[in-house]
Short mmCIF file of C-alpha atoms in Angstrom, two decimals:
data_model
loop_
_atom_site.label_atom_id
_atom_site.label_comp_id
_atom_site.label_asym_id
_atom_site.label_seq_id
_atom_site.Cartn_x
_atom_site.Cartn_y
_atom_site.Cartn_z
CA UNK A 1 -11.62 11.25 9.54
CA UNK A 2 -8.85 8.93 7.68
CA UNK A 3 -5.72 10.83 6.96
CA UNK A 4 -4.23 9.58 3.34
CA UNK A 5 -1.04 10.39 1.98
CA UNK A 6 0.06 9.88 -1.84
CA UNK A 7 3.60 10.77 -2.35
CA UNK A 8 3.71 11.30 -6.08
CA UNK A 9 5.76 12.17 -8.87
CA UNK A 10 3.26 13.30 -11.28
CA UNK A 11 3.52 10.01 -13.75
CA UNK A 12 0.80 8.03 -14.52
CA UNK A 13 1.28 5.23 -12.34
CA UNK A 14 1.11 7.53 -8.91
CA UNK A 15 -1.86 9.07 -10.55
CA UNK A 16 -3.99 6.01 -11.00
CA UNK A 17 -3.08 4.82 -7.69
CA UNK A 18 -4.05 8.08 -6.42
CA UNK A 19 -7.92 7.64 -8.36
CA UNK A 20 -7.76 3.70 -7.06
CA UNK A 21 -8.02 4.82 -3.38
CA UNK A 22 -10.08 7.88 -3.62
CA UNK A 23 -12.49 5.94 -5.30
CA UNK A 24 -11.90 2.73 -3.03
CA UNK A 25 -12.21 5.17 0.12
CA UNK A 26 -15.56 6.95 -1.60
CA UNK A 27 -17.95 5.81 1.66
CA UNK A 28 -15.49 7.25 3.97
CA UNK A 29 -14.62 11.27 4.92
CA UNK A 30 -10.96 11.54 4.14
CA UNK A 31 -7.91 13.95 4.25
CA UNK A 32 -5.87 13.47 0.94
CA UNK A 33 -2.44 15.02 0.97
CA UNK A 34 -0.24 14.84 -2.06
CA UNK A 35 3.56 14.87 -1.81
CA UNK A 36 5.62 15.28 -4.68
CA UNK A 37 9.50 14.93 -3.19
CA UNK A 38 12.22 16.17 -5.52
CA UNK A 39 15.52 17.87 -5.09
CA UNK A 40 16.00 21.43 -6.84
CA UNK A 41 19.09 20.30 -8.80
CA UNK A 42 16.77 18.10 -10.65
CA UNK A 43 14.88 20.65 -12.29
CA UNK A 44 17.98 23.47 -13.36
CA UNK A 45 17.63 22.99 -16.78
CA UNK A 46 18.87 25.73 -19.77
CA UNK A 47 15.83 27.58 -19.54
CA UNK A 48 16.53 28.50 -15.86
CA UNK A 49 20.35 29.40 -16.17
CA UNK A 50 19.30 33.37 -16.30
CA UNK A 51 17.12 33.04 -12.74
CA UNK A 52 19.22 34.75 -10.71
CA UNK A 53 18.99 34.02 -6.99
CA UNK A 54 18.55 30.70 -5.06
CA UNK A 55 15.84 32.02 -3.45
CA UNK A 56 14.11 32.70 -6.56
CA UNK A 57 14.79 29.28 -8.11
CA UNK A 58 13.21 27.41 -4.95
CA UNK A 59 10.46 29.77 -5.17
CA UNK A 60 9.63 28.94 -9.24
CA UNK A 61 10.17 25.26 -8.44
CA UNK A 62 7.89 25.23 -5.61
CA UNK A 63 4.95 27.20 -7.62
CA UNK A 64 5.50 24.28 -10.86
CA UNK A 65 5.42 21.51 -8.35
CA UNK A 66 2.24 22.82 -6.46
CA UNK A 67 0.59 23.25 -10.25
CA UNK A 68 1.18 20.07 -10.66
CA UNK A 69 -0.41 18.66 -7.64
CA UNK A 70 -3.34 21.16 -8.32
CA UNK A 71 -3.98 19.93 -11.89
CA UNK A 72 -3.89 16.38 -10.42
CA UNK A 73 -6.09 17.61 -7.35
CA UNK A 74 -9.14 19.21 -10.13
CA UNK A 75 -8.88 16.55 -12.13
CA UNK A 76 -9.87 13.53 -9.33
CA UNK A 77 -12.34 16.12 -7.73
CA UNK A 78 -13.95 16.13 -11.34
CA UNK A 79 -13.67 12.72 -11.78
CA UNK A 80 -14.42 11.73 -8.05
CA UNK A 81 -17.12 14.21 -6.48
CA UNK A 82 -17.20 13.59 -3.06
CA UNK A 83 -18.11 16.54 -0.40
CA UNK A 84 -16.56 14.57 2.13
CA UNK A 85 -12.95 14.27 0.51
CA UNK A 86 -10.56 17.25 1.24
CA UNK A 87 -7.45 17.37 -0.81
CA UNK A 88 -3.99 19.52 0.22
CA UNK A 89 -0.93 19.60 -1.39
CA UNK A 90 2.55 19.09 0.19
CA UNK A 91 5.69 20.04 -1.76
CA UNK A 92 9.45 19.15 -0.38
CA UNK A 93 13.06 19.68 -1.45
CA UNK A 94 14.50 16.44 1.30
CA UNK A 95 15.37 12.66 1.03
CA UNK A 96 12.36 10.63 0.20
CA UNK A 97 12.18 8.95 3.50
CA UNK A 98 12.40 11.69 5.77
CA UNK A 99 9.99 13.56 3.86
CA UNK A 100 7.33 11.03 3.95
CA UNK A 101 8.15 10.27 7.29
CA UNK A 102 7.29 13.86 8.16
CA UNK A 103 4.26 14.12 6.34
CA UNK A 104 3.27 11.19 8.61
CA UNK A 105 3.91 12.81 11.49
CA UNK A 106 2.71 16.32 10.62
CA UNK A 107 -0.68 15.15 9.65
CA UNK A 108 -1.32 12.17 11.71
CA UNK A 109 -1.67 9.93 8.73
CA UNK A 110 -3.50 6.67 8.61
CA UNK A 111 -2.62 5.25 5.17
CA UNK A 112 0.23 6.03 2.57
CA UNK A 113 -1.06 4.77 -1.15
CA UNK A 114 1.98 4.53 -3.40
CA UNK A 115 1.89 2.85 -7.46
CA UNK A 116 3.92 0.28 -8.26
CA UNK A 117 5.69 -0.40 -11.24
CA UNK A 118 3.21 -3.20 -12.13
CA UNK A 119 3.62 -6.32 -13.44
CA UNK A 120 3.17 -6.16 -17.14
CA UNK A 121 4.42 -4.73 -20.41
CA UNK A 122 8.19 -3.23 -20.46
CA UNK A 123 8.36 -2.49 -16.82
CA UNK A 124 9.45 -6.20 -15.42
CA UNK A 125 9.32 -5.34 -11.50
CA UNK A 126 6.89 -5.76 -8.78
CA UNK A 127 7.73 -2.60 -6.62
CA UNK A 128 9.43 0.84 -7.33
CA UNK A 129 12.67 1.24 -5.55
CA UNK A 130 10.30 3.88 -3.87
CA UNK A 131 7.80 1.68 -2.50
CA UNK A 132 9.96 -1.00 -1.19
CA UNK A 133 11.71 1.79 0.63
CA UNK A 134 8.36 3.10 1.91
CA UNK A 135 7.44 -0.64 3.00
CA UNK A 136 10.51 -1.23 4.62
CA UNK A 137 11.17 1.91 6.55
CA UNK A 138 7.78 3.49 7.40
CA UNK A 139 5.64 1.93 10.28
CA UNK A 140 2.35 3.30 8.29
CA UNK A 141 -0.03 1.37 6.80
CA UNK A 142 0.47 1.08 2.86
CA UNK A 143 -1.58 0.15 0.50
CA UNK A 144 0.56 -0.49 -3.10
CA UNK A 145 -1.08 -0.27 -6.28
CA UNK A 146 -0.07 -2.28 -9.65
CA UNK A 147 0.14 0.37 -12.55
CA UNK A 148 -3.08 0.00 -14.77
CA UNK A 149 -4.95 -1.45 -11.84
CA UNK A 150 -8.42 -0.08 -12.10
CA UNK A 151 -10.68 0.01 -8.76
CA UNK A 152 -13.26 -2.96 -9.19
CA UNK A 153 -15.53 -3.42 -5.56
CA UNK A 154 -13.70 -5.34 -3.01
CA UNK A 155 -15.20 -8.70 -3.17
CA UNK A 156 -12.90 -11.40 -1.72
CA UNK A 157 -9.88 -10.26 0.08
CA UNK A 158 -6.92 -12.76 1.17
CA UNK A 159 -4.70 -12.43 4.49
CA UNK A 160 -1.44 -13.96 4.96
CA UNK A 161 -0.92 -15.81 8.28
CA UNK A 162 1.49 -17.93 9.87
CA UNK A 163 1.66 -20.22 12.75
CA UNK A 164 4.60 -17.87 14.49
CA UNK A 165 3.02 -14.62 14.51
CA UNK A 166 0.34 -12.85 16.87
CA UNK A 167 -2.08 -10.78 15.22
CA UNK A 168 -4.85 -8.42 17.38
CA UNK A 169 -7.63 -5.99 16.29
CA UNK A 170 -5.31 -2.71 16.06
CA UNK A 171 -2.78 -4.29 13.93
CA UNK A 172 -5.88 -5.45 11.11
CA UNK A 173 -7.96 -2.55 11.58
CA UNK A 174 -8.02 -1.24 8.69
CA UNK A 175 -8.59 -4.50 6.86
CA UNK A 176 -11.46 -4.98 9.29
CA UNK A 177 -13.35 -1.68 8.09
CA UNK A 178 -12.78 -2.90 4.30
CA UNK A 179 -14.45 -6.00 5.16
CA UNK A 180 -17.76 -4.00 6.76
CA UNK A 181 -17.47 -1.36 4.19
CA UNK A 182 -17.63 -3.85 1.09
CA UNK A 183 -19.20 -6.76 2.65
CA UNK A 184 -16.09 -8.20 1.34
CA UNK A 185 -15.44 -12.15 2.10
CA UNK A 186 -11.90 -12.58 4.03
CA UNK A 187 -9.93 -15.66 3.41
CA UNK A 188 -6.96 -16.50 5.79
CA UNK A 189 -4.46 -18.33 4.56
CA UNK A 190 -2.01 -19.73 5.94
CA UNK A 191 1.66 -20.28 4.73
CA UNK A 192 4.06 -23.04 5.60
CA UNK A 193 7.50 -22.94 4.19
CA UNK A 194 10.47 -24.89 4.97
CA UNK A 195 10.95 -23.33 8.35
CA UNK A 196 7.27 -23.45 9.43
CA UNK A 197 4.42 -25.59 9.55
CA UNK A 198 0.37 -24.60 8.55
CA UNK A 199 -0.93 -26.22 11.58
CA UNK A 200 -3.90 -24.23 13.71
CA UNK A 201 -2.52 -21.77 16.14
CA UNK A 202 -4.54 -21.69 18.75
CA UNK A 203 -4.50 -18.05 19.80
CA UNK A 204 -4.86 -16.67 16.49
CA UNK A 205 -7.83 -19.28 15.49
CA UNK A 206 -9.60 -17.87 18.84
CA UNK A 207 -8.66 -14.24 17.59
CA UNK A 208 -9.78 -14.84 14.08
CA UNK A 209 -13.25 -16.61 15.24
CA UNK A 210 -14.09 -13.53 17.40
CA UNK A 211 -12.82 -10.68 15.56
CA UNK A 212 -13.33 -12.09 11.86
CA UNK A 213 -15.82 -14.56 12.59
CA UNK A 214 -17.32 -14.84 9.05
CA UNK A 215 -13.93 -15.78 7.74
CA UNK A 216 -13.07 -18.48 5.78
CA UNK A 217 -9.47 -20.68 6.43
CA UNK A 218 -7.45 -21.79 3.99
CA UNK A 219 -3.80 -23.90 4.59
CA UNK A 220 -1.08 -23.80 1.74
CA UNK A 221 2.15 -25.43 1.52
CA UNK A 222 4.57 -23.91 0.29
CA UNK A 223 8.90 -24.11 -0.18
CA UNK A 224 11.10 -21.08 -0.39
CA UNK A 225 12.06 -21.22 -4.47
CA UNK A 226 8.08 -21.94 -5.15
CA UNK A 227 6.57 -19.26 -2.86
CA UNK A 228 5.61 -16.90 -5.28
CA UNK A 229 4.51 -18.71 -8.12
CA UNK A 230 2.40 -20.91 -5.43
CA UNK A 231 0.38 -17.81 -3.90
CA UNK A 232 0.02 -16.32 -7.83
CA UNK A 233 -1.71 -19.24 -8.95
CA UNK A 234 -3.81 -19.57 -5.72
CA UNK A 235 -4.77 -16.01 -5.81
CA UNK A 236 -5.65 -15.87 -9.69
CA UNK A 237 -7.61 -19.05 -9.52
CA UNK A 238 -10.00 -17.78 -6.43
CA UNK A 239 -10.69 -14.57 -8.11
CA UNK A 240 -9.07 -12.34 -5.13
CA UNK A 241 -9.04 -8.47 -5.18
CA UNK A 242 -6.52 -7.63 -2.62
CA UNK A 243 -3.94 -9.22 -0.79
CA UNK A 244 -3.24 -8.49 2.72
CA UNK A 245 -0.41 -8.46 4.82
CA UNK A 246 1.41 -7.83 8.29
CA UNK A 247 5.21 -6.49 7.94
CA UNK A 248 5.97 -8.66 11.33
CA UNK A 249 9.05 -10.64 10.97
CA UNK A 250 8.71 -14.14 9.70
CA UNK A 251 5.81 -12.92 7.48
CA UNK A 252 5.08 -13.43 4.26
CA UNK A 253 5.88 -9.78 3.06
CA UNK A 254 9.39 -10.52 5.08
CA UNK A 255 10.19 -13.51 2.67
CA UNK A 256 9.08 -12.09 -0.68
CA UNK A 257 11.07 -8.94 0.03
CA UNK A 258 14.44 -10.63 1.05
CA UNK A 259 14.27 -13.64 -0.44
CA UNK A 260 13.51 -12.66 -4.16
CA UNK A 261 14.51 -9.74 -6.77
CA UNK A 262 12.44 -7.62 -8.40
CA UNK A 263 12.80 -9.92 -11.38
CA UNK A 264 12.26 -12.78 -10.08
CA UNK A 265 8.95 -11.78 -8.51
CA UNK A 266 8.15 -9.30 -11.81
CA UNK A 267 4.77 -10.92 -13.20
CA UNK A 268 3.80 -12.58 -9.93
CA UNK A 269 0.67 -10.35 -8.63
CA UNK A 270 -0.93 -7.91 -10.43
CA UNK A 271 -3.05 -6.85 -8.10
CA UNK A 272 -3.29 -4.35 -4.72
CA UNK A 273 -1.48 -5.19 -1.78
CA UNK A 274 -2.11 -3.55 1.77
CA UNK A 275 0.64 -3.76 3.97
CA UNK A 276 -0.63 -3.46 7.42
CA UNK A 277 1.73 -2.59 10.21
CA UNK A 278 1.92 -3.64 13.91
CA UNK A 279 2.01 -0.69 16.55
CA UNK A 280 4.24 -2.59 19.15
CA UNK A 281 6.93 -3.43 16.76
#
């Protein structure tokens, strides 16, 4: 059984990524846990001046957070019937990080699904400060969702390669069981910047041919300032549904997260990303 994890913080963007998966993960049995992360200071407001012990005040944040999480939880079930989804709520007072770090740990989770920030109207970023954070620090699968992005059938997916790194089956399994579950189309494609070159590497061409054998290879060139801007167009113009990466250095992900700010990549993709990560590293 797959082991989700949706940190949240009750707005509308973590709540629509939260309906995107369960309804992207419908086939499958799945544990959803939802973790809203705040600190108690955050919360002392006027109307909680006359509470009178700490323990008290922990206690009446605790009970609004896990109403919160419950109203969401009714609301999907509702929404989402599915006897084979369980949902469990997960409330911490702790740094973001650690928190979702431990949630990891303490429930053996497969996938985190965060919303983004989105790519449209007033908010001009790619990722949350959140997310990127998430991406760069947790060595969990993550699959990122655009605010507004509704959950349309996975029909073409695209993977980011590169002549440098080594991919193998644990690394992409969770792309692979998309592909089977949607009888989705994969397209590879592989990226060539100013510091690498989109020739054929043999070991991954012998990998891809066994383990993906229906896929389809595509070879872009690209330079650092245009990088963005080149994979948008591609992407829009082939009608993709998800992009798909490996946090691995020299990858793709690597490069848009270092290279560019939030601004200049705001607009770029409005669609899901999975960020698949790589055991070893």
């Amino acid at each position: 059984m797959k082991a989700v994890l949706f940190p949240t913080d009750f707005s509308q963007n973590s709540i629509n990524a939260i309906e995107y998966a369960v309804a992207l993960l419908q086939n499958e049995p799945c544990k959803f846990y939802l973790l809203n992360v705040q600190k108690a200071s955050s919360f002392l407001s006027d109307d909680m001046v006359s509470v009178s012990t700490s323990a008290t005040v922990y206690k009446t944040l605790v009970a609004a957070a896990k109403a919160s999480i419950q109203n969401i939880i009714s609301n999907v079930k509702s929404n989402y019937p599915n006897s084979e989804h369980q949902f469990f709520s997960i409330v911490d007072y702790d740094n973001f990080i650690d928190a979702v770090q431990q949630s990891v740990e303490k429930h053996d989770i497969n996938l985190i699904v965060m919303g983004t920030k989105g790519a449209s109207g007033l908010q001009k970023v790619l990722f949350g400060s959140n997310t990127v954070r998430v991406i760069n620090r947790i060595n969990t699968p993550i699959l990122a969702i655009p605010n507004g992005c509704k959950y349309l059938k996975l029909h073409k997916i695209a993977f980011t390669a590169n002549h440098i790194t080594r991919y193998n089956k644990e690394t992409l399994e969770i792309l692979s069981n998309m592909l089977s579950n949607f009888n989705a189309q994969l397209t590879i494609l592989h990226l060539a910047g100013s510091n690498t070159i989109a020739h054929k590497h043999a070991n991954n061409m012998v990998f891809f041919d066994v383990h993906f054998e229906e896929s389809k290879h595509d070879y872009i060139d690209v330079v650092d300032k245009d990088i963005v801007s080149t994979i948008s167009a591609y992407m829009k113009n082939q009608n993709f549904d998800l992009l798909t990466m490996v946090k691995k250095p020299h990858s793709f992900l690597e490069r848009l997260l270092h290279t560019y700010t939030e601004e200049k990549i705001a607009y770029a993709f409005d669609m899901p990303f999975l960020v698949l990560t790589n055991p070893e590293l």
